[in-house]
Short mmCIF file of C-alpha atoms in Angstrom, two decimals:
data_model
loop_
_atom_site.label_atom_id
_atom_site.label_comp_id
_atom_site.label_asym_id
_atom_site.label_seq_id
_atom_site.Cartn_x
_atom_site.Cartn_y
_atom_site.Cartn_z
CA MET A 1 0.23 -0.19 -0.05
CA LYS A 2 1.56 3.59 -1.05
CA THR A 3 1.36 5.88 1.51
CA THR A 4 2.85 9.50 2.46
CA TYR A 5 5.36 8.91 4.92
CA GLN A 6 5.64 11.58 7.83
CA PRO A 7 9.07 11.65 9.13
CA ILE A 8 9.88 10.47 12.61
CA LEU A 9 10.64 14.15 13.91
CA LEU A 10 10.51 15.03 17.90
CA THR A 11 10.03 18.77 18.82
CA GLY A 12 11.35 20.97 21.69
CA LEU A 13 7.59 20.81 22.78
CA ALA A 14 7.14 17.14 22.34
CA LEU A 15 10.50 16.62 24.66
CA ALA A 16 9.24 19.05 27.02
CA SER A 17 6.13 17.52 27.58
CA LEU A 18 7.63 14.37 28.02
CA ALA A 19 10.18 15.93 30.47
CA ALA A 20 7.18 17.60 32.56
CA GLY A 21 5.53 14.28 32.44
CA ILE A 22 8.86 12.82 33.81
CA LEU A 23 8.71 15.22 36.76
CA PHE A 24 5.30 15.13 37.55
CA TRP A 25 6.13 11.27 38.11
CA GLN A 26 9.02 12.15 40.08
CA GLN A 27 7.19 14.49 42.44
CA SER A 28 3.88 12.85 43.07
CA ALA A 29 1.80 9.93 42.26
CA GLN A 30 3.07 8.10 39.28
CA PRO A 31 1.22 8.92 35.67
CA THR A 32 0.68 5.75 33.17
CA PRO A 33 2.94 5.96 30.27
CA ALA A 34 -0.54 7.12 27.72
CA GLN A 35 -0.23 10.19 30.19
CA VAL A 36 2.55 10.98 29.56
CA MET A 37 2.74 10.32 25.92
CA HIS A 38 -0.66 11.95 24.98
CA THR A 39 0.68 15.64 25.36
CA ALA A 40 3.77 14.99 23.82
CA THR A 41 2.47 13.03 20.62
CA GLU A 42 -0.24 15.02 19.83
CA ALA A 43 2.73 17.85 19.84
CA MET A 44 4.88 16.31 16.95
CA GLU A 45 1.94 16.15 14.85
CA ASN A 46 2.67 19.05 11.78
CA LYS A 47 -0.75 19.99 10.56
CA ALA A 48 0.82 22.92 8.51
CA ASP A 49 0.31 20.94 5.02
CA THR A 50 -2.03 22.65 2.91
CA LYS A 51 -1.73 20.69 -0.19
CA ARG A 52 -3.86 17.72 2.00
CA VAL A 53 -7.65 17.02 1.40
CA ARG A 54 -9.81 14.77 3.16
CA LEU A 55 -10.76 11.05 2.28
CA ALA A 56 -14.40 12.73 2.59
CA SER A 57 -14.35 15.05 -0.23
CA LEU A 58 -13.92 11.84 -2.66
CA MET A 59 -16.85 10.23 -1.20
CA GLN A 60 -19.85 12.48 -2.10
CA GLY A 61 -22.67 10.71 -3.50
CA GLN A 62 -20.11 7.19 -4.12
CA ILE A 63 -21.21 5.16 -1.73
CA ASN A 64 -21.63 1.27 -3.48
CA PRO A 65 -23.54 -1.58 -2.24
CA ILE A 66 -21.87 -4.98 -2.71
CA GLY A 67 -23.58 -6.66 -6.21
CA GLN A 68 -24.64 -10.18 -6.58
CA ALA A 69 -20.68 -11.22 -7.18
CA GLY A 70 -19.78 -10.03 -3.91
CA GLN A 71 -18.03 -6.90 -5.55
CA PRO A 72 -18.97 -3.25 -5.41
CA THR A 73 -20.84 -1.79 -7.64
CA ARG A 74 -21.26 1.97 -8.25
CA ALA A 75 -24.18 3.83 -6.91
CA THR A 76 -25.59 7.47 -5.48
CA ALA A 77 -25.59 8.00 -2.06
CA SER A 78 -29.33 7.49 -2.53
CA GLU A 79 -29.54 4.32 -4.12
CA ALA A 80 -27.07 2.31 -1.61
CA SER A 81 -28.16 0.81 2.16
CA GLU A 82 -27.17 2.29 4.97
CA PHE A 83 -26.20 -0.70 6.51
CA THR A 84 -23.96 -4.06 6.13
CA SER A 85 -25.06 -7.33 5.36
CA PHE A 86 -24.47 -7.76 9.57
CA GLY A 87 -26.26 -4.69 10.49
CA PHE A 88 -23.48 -2.14 10.77
CA SER A 89 -24.45 1.30 9.77
CA LEU A 90 -21.62 2.20 6.85
CA SER A 91 -22.27 6.28 7.63
CA ARG A 92 -20.23 6.03 11.06
CA ILE A 93 -17.66 4.39 9.24
CA TYR A 94 -17.40 6.29 6.15
CA GLN A 95 -17.83 9.61 8.67
CA ALA A 96 -13.96 8.19 10.41
CA ILE A 97 -12.13 7.32 7.29
CA GLY A 98 -13.31 9.64 5.77
CA GLU A 99 -11.15 12.44 7.98
CA ILE A 100 -8.01 10.58 6.72
CA GLU A 101 -6.33 13.07 4.52
CA ILE A 102 -4.93 12.71 1.22
CA GLU A 103 -1.52 13.90 -0.54
CA GLY A 104 -0.82 13.62 -3.85
CA ASP A 105 -1.60 9.82 -4.92
CA ALA A 106 -1.19 8.54 -1.24
CA LEU A 107 -2.80 8.35 2.18
CA VAL A 108 -1.46 10.13 5.14
CA ILE A 109 -0.67 7.94 7.87
CA ASP A 110 0.22 10.31 10.73
CA ASN A 111 -1.28 10.49 14.38
CA ASN A 112 -4.59 11.83 12.80
CA ALA A 113 -4.94 8.56 10.85
CA LYS A 114 -4.07 6.48 14.02
CA TYR A 115 -6.71 8.30 15.68
CA LEU A 116 -9.62 7.71 13.33
CA LEU A 117 -8.55 3.87 12.79
CA GLU A 118 -8.93 3.34 16.76
CA GLN A 119 -12.40 5.35 16.54
CA SER A 120 -13.18 2.82 13.65
CA VAL A 121 -12.15 -0.10 15.40
CA VAL A 122 -14.32 1.60 18.50
CA GLN A 123 -17.20 1.55 16.11
CA LEU A 124 -17.05 -1.83 14.75
CA GLY A 125 -16.03 -3.59 18.09
CA LEU A 126 -13.57 -6.61 17.88
CA ASP A 127 -16.01 -9.59 17.21
CA LEU A 128 -16.51 -9.39 13.30
CA SER A 129 -16.16 -12.63 11.39
CA ASP A 130 -13.37 -12.56 8.50
CA ASP A 131 -16.44 -12.29 6.26
CA ASN A 132 -17.76 -9.26 7.90
CA LEU A 133 -14.46 -7.44 7.25
CA LYS A 134 -14.58 -8.31 3.85
CA GLU A 135 -17.57 -7.12 3.23
CA LEU A 136 -16.67 -3.76 4.78
CA THR A 137 -13.42 -3.39 3.17
CA ALA A 138 -15.18 -4.07 0.04
CA LEU A 139 -17.91 -1.49 0.97
CA LEU A 140 -15.03 0.84 1.40
CA VAL A 141 -12.72 0.35 -2.01
CA GLY A 142 -16.15 0.41 -3.70
CA THR A 143 -16.40 4.36 -1.62
CA LEU A 144 -13.70 5.77 -3.12
CA PRO A 145 -11.76 6.01 -6.49
CA GLU A 146 -8.59 4.32 -7.31
CA PRO A 147 -6.08 4.50 -6.08
CA PHE A 148 -7.71 5.30 -2.75
CA GLY A 149 -10.17 2.71 -2.45
CA ALA A 150 -7.19 0.03 -2.18
CA GLN A 151 -5.08 1.85 0.14
CA ALA A 152 -8.19 2.92 2.31
CA GLY A 153 -9.27 -1.04 2.85
CA SER A 154 -6.18 -2.43 2.82
CA LEU A 155 -5.45 -0.02 5.73
CA LEU A 156 -8.92 -0.76 7.72
CA SER A 157 -8.33 -4.60 7.11
CA ASN A 158 -4.64 -4.81 8.55
CA PHE A 159 -5.28 -2.36 11.27
CA TYR A 160 -8.32 -4.30 12.67
CA ASP A 161 -6.74 -7.91 12.36
CA TYR A 162 -3.76 -6.20 14.36
CA LYS A 163 -6.34 -4.84 16.91
CA ARG A 164 -7.81 -8.30 17.14
CA ALA A 165 -4.41 -9.46 17.91
CA GLU A 166 -3.57 -7.34 20.30
CA LYS A 167 -6.55 -7.98 22.41
CA GLN A 168 -5.91 -11.49 22.55
CA TYR A 169 -1.96 -10.83 23.27
CA LEU A 170 -3.22 -8.53 26.48
CA SER A 171 -5.86 -10.70 27.39
CA ALA A 172 -3.01 -13.56 27.85
CA ALA A 173 -0.23 -11.47 29.01
CA PRO A 174 0.56 -10.90 33.09
CA LYS A 175 -0.77 -7.83 34.62
CA ALA A 176 3.33 -7.00 34.49
CA ASP A 177 4.02 -7.09 31.06
CA GLU A 178 0.61 -4.91 29.51
CA LEU A 179 3.32 -2.00 28.70
CA GLN A 180 6.09 -4.05 27.76
CA VAL A 181 6.92 -2.52 24.54
CA GLU A 182 8.78 -4.55 22.34
CA PRO A 183 6.45 -7.73 22.65
CA LEU A 184 3.90 -5.44 21.01
CA ALA A 185 6.30 -3.52 18.70
CA GLN A 186 6.90 -7.31 17.32
CA LEU A 187 2.73 -7.75 16.75
CA ARG A 188 2.69 -4.78 15.35
CA ARG A 189 5.03 -5.72 12.44
CA GLN A 190 3.76 -9.24 11.70
CA HIS A 191 0.02 -7.76 11.43
CA LEU A 192 0.90 -3.93 9.50
CA GLY A 193 4.11 -4.80 7.98
CA GLY A 194 7.08 -2.91 9.14
CA GLU A 195 6.62 0.24 7.52
CA LEU A 196 3.05 0.56 8.14
CA ALA A 197 3.86 0.14 12.23
CA ASN A 198 6.70 2.49 11.79
CA GLN A 199 4.17 5.08 10.99
CA LEU A 200 1.29 4.49 13.17
CA TYR A 201 3.47 3.58 15.97
CA GLY A 202 7.02 4.83 16.01
CA ASN A 203 6.49 7.79 18.11
CA GLU A 204 4.21 5.93 20.45
CA GLU A 205 7.05 3.12 20.77
CA ALA A 206 9.81 5.50 21.30
CA LEU A 207 8.34 7.51 24.04
CA VAL A 208 7.57 4.18 26.09
CA ARG A 209 11.22 3.14 25.66
CA PHE A 210 12.04 6.66 27.02
CA TYR A 211 9.88 6.82 30.05
CA ALA A 212 10.62 2.95 30.72
CA LYS A 213 13.95 3.77 31.44
CA ALA A 214 13.67 6.82 32.72
CA GLN A 215 12.05 5.08 35.40
CA GLN A 216 14.54 2.81 35.80
CA ILE A 217 17.20 5.71 36.23
CA HIS A 218 15.02 7.21 38.91
CA GLN A 219 14.63 3.65 40.66
CA GLN A 220 18.42 3.20 41.22
CA PRO A 221 19.17 3.53 44.59
CA ASP A 222 23.27 4.38 44.66
CA THR A 223 22.26 7.30 42.24
CA ASN A 224 22.30 10.84 43.06
CA GLN A 225 20.27 14.00 41.54
CA GLN A 226 23.22 14.96 39.45
CA GLN A 227 23.91 11.17 38.05
CA MET A 228 20.37 10.89 37.46
CA ALA A 229 20.06 14.57 35.43
CA GLN A 230 23.50 13.08 33.52
CA GLN A 231 21.77 9.57 32.48
CA THR A 232 18.36 11.41 31.69
CA ASP A 233 19.88 14.33 29.50
CA ARG A 234 21.72 11.22 27.56
CA LEU A 235 18.61 9.69 26.99
CA LYS A 236 16.85 12.57 25.90
CA GLU A 237 19.72 12.95 23.25
CA ASP A 238 19.17 9.31 22.38
CA LEU A 239 15.42 10.26 21.70
CA ALA A 240 16.08 13.27 19.42
CA ALA A 241 18.47 10.97 17.48
CA GLY A 242 16.00 8.52 16.31
CA TYR A 243 18.16 5.99 18.53
CA LEU A 244 14.40 5.12 20.89
CA HIS A 245 12.51 4.73 17.73
CA LEU A 246 14.88 1.95 17.10
CA GLY A 247 14.53 0.08 19.84
CA ALA A 248 15.62 0.01 23.70
CA PRO A 249 18.71 2.09 24.45
CA ASP A 250 20.69 -1.28 25.08
CA ASN A 251 19.99 -3.18 21.71
CA PRO A 252 23.83 -4.38 20.55
CA GLY A 253 22.69 -2.80 16.94
CA ILE A 254 22.31 0.54 18.56
CA VAL A 255 25.07 0.25 20.76
CA TYR A 256 27.43 -0.29 18.08
CA ILE A 257 25.80 2.18 15.87
CA LYS A 258 26.81 4.87 18.87
CA ASN A 259 30.04 3.73 19.51
CA GLN A 260 31.27 3.66 15.90
CA ALA A 261 30.64 7.70 15.77
CA TYR A 262 32.17 8.23 19.21
CA THR A 263 35.53 5.83 17.09
CA LEU A 264 35.07 8.29 14.49
CA ARG A 265 35.17 11.19 16.40
CA GLU A 266 37.99 10.01 18.49
CA GLN A 267 39.81 9.85 15.41
CA GLY A 268 39.16 13.26 14.26
CA ALA A 269 37.05 13.05 11.62
CA SER A 270 34.81 15.86 10.90
CA ASP A 271 31.28 16.53 11.68
CA SER A 272 29.97 16.14 8.42
CA PHE A 273 32.00 12.86 8.11
CA ILE A 274 30.30 11.27 11.37
CA ASN A 275 26.78 12.58 10.69
CA HIS A 276 26.35 10.96 7.08
CA LEU A 277 28.16 7.58 8.11
CA HIS A 278 26.04 7.65 11.29
CA ASP A 279 22.53 8.39 8.97
CA GLN A 280 23.24 5.37 6.79
CA ASN A 281 24.29 3.18 9.62
CA ILE A 282 20.63 4.10 11.14
CA THR A 283 18.81 4.00 8.14
CA PHE A 284 19.83 0.77 7.03
CA PHE A 285 19.64 -0.60 11.04
CA ALA A 286 15.64 0.89 10.56
CA ALA A 287 15.03 -0.84 7.36
CA GLN A 288 16.28 -4.41 8.21
CA LYS A 289 13.78 -4.19 10.83
CA ALA A 290 10.83 -3.03 8.87
CA ILE A 291 11.51 -6.06 6.62
CA THR A 292 9.20 -8.98 7.74
CA ASN A 293 9.57 -11.79 5.84
CA ALA A 294 12.44 -14.07 6.69
CA ASN A 295 14.08 -14.91 3.38
CA LYS A 296 13.74 -11.06 2.45
CA LYS A 297 15.35 -10.28 5.61
CA LYS A 298 18.05 -12.40 5.82
CA ASP A 299 18.94 -11.62 2.03
CA PHE A 300 19.10 -7.92 2.91
CA GLN A 301 21.80 -8.85 5.92
CA GLN A 302 23.77 -10.82 3.67
CA ARG A 303 24.02 -7.76 1.28
CA LEU A 304 24.41 -5.23 4.08
CA ALA A 305 27.40 -7.62 5.68
CA ARG A 306 29.00 -7.24 2.50
CA PHE A 307 28.48 -3.72 2.14
CA ASN A 308 30.03 -3.26 5.43
CA LYS A 309 33.07 -5.26 4.92
CA ASP A 310 33.15 -2.97 1.47
CA LYS A 311 32.72 0.25 3.85
CA ARG A 312 35.37 -0.30 6.52
CA ALA A 313 37.98 -1.15 3.76
CA ILE A 314 37.03 2.20 2.04
CA LEU A 315 37.57 3.96 5.39
CA LYS A 316 41.00 2.54 5.92
CA ALA A 317 41.76 3.90 2.37
CA GLY A 318 44.24 6.88 2.24
CA LEU A 319 41.53 9.27 0.36
CA VAL A 320 40.11 12.38 1.83
CA GLU A 321 36.77 12.12 3.20
CA GLN A 322 34.15 13.65 0.66
CA ASP A 323 36.03 10.84 -1.78
CA LYS A 324 35.41 8.06 0.97
CA LEU A 325 31.40 9.09 1.04
CA GLU A 326 31.32 9.53 -2.92
CA GLN A 327 32.60 5.87 -2.66
CA ILE A 328 30.39 4.76 -0.13
CA ASP A 329 27.56 5.88 -1.55
CA GLN A 330 28.48 4.59 -5.01
CA ILE A 331 28.72 0.58 -3.39
CA ALA A 332 25.39 1.28 -1.29
CA GLN A 333 23.56 1.71 -4.94
CA THR A 334 25.02 -1.76 -5.95
CA TYR A 335 24.08 -3.70 -2.82
CA PHE A 336 20.50 -2.03 -2.56
CA SER A 337 17.94 -1.41 -4.66
CA ALA A 338 16.05 1.63 -5.00
CA ARG A 339 13.21 0.83 -2.90
CA GLU A 340 15.37 -0.25 -0.56
CA LEU A 341 17.40 2.95 -0.17
CA ASP A 342 14.29 4.73 -0.37
CA LEU A 343 12.62 2.74 2.49
CA ALA A 344 15.73 3.06 4.68
CA ARG A 345 15.39 6.69 4.21
CA HIS A 346 11.77 6.72 5.31
CA TYR A 347 13.00 5.52 9.26
CA LYS A 348 15.43 8.13 9.02
CA ALA A 349 15.09 10.14 12.23
CA GLN A 350 16.87 13.73 12.17
CA PRO A 351 17.18 14.88 15.40
CA ASP A 352 15.80 18.24 16.00
CA PRO A 353 17.61 21.67 15.69
CA ASN A 354 15.77 23.50 18.24
CA LEU A 355 16.71 20.89 20.87
#
């Protein structure tokens, strides 16, 4: 499904909101991660793009009932049934999905879309059969012109499948495990795919990791206030740099990326050189996490290992930094497809210059 990706950017307001939540937690009863995240995730959303329109603008007079062959048929709103065969009011789902924005020929997947999908699932409940969901998806597909019908139908269907799986997981998970982000992060990628899961949940997962680690820092018995403040500041840097969007702070891959940047800095490399390679490491690490097919992931990992071997050889060569970067970028294009390079760029998390 083609969608417009909204880059993962952490604003100063978002971090300020989160920091305020942490401070409140230290001084009074502990709020839930959801309470801390609510204001911060709202602050992350950028609504300034005036080129967008709502899906509802394409729905006027195009509600399409299911034909005899089980396929959507074109009809006017007055001719269409107001309910599905299982008694659900179509106008309720159209009102929610219709508020999702589009830009160009793609849905905009952002926090607004996530909220509207959540509202749709609340309206539907989680007891629909597979046939019910297929009918609803087909109606939605038929309501919108292409490519938006297929995109919206796939989005709702995949999100509904995930929410059913989430409910099953949470009902079986011990109470203490309900807020563990990693099992849910894996479940999301199984049902939504890596790209969509990152778009819908990347910021939320990063903030939960931040909150969990901040709790650990402030619960250390032998750590004074100054040490806590220093560790929290480093954690904020990890959040702003995008590390916590990729995984827990102690993830071996993230530790490797940070250590390589530190080594290059110790060797006297320029900031622009370090940042270029650092960003490249992050993009490929994140793209690798986005691949859910086992065979495709293995193939990507093998090519990435060969690329990294060639890159190390270039870094050791007696070349100026610009020549090294040009050669590294050239070999990247030989090992990875344009789609993979684009996928990697999608998950590149830029730090906010206002922090």
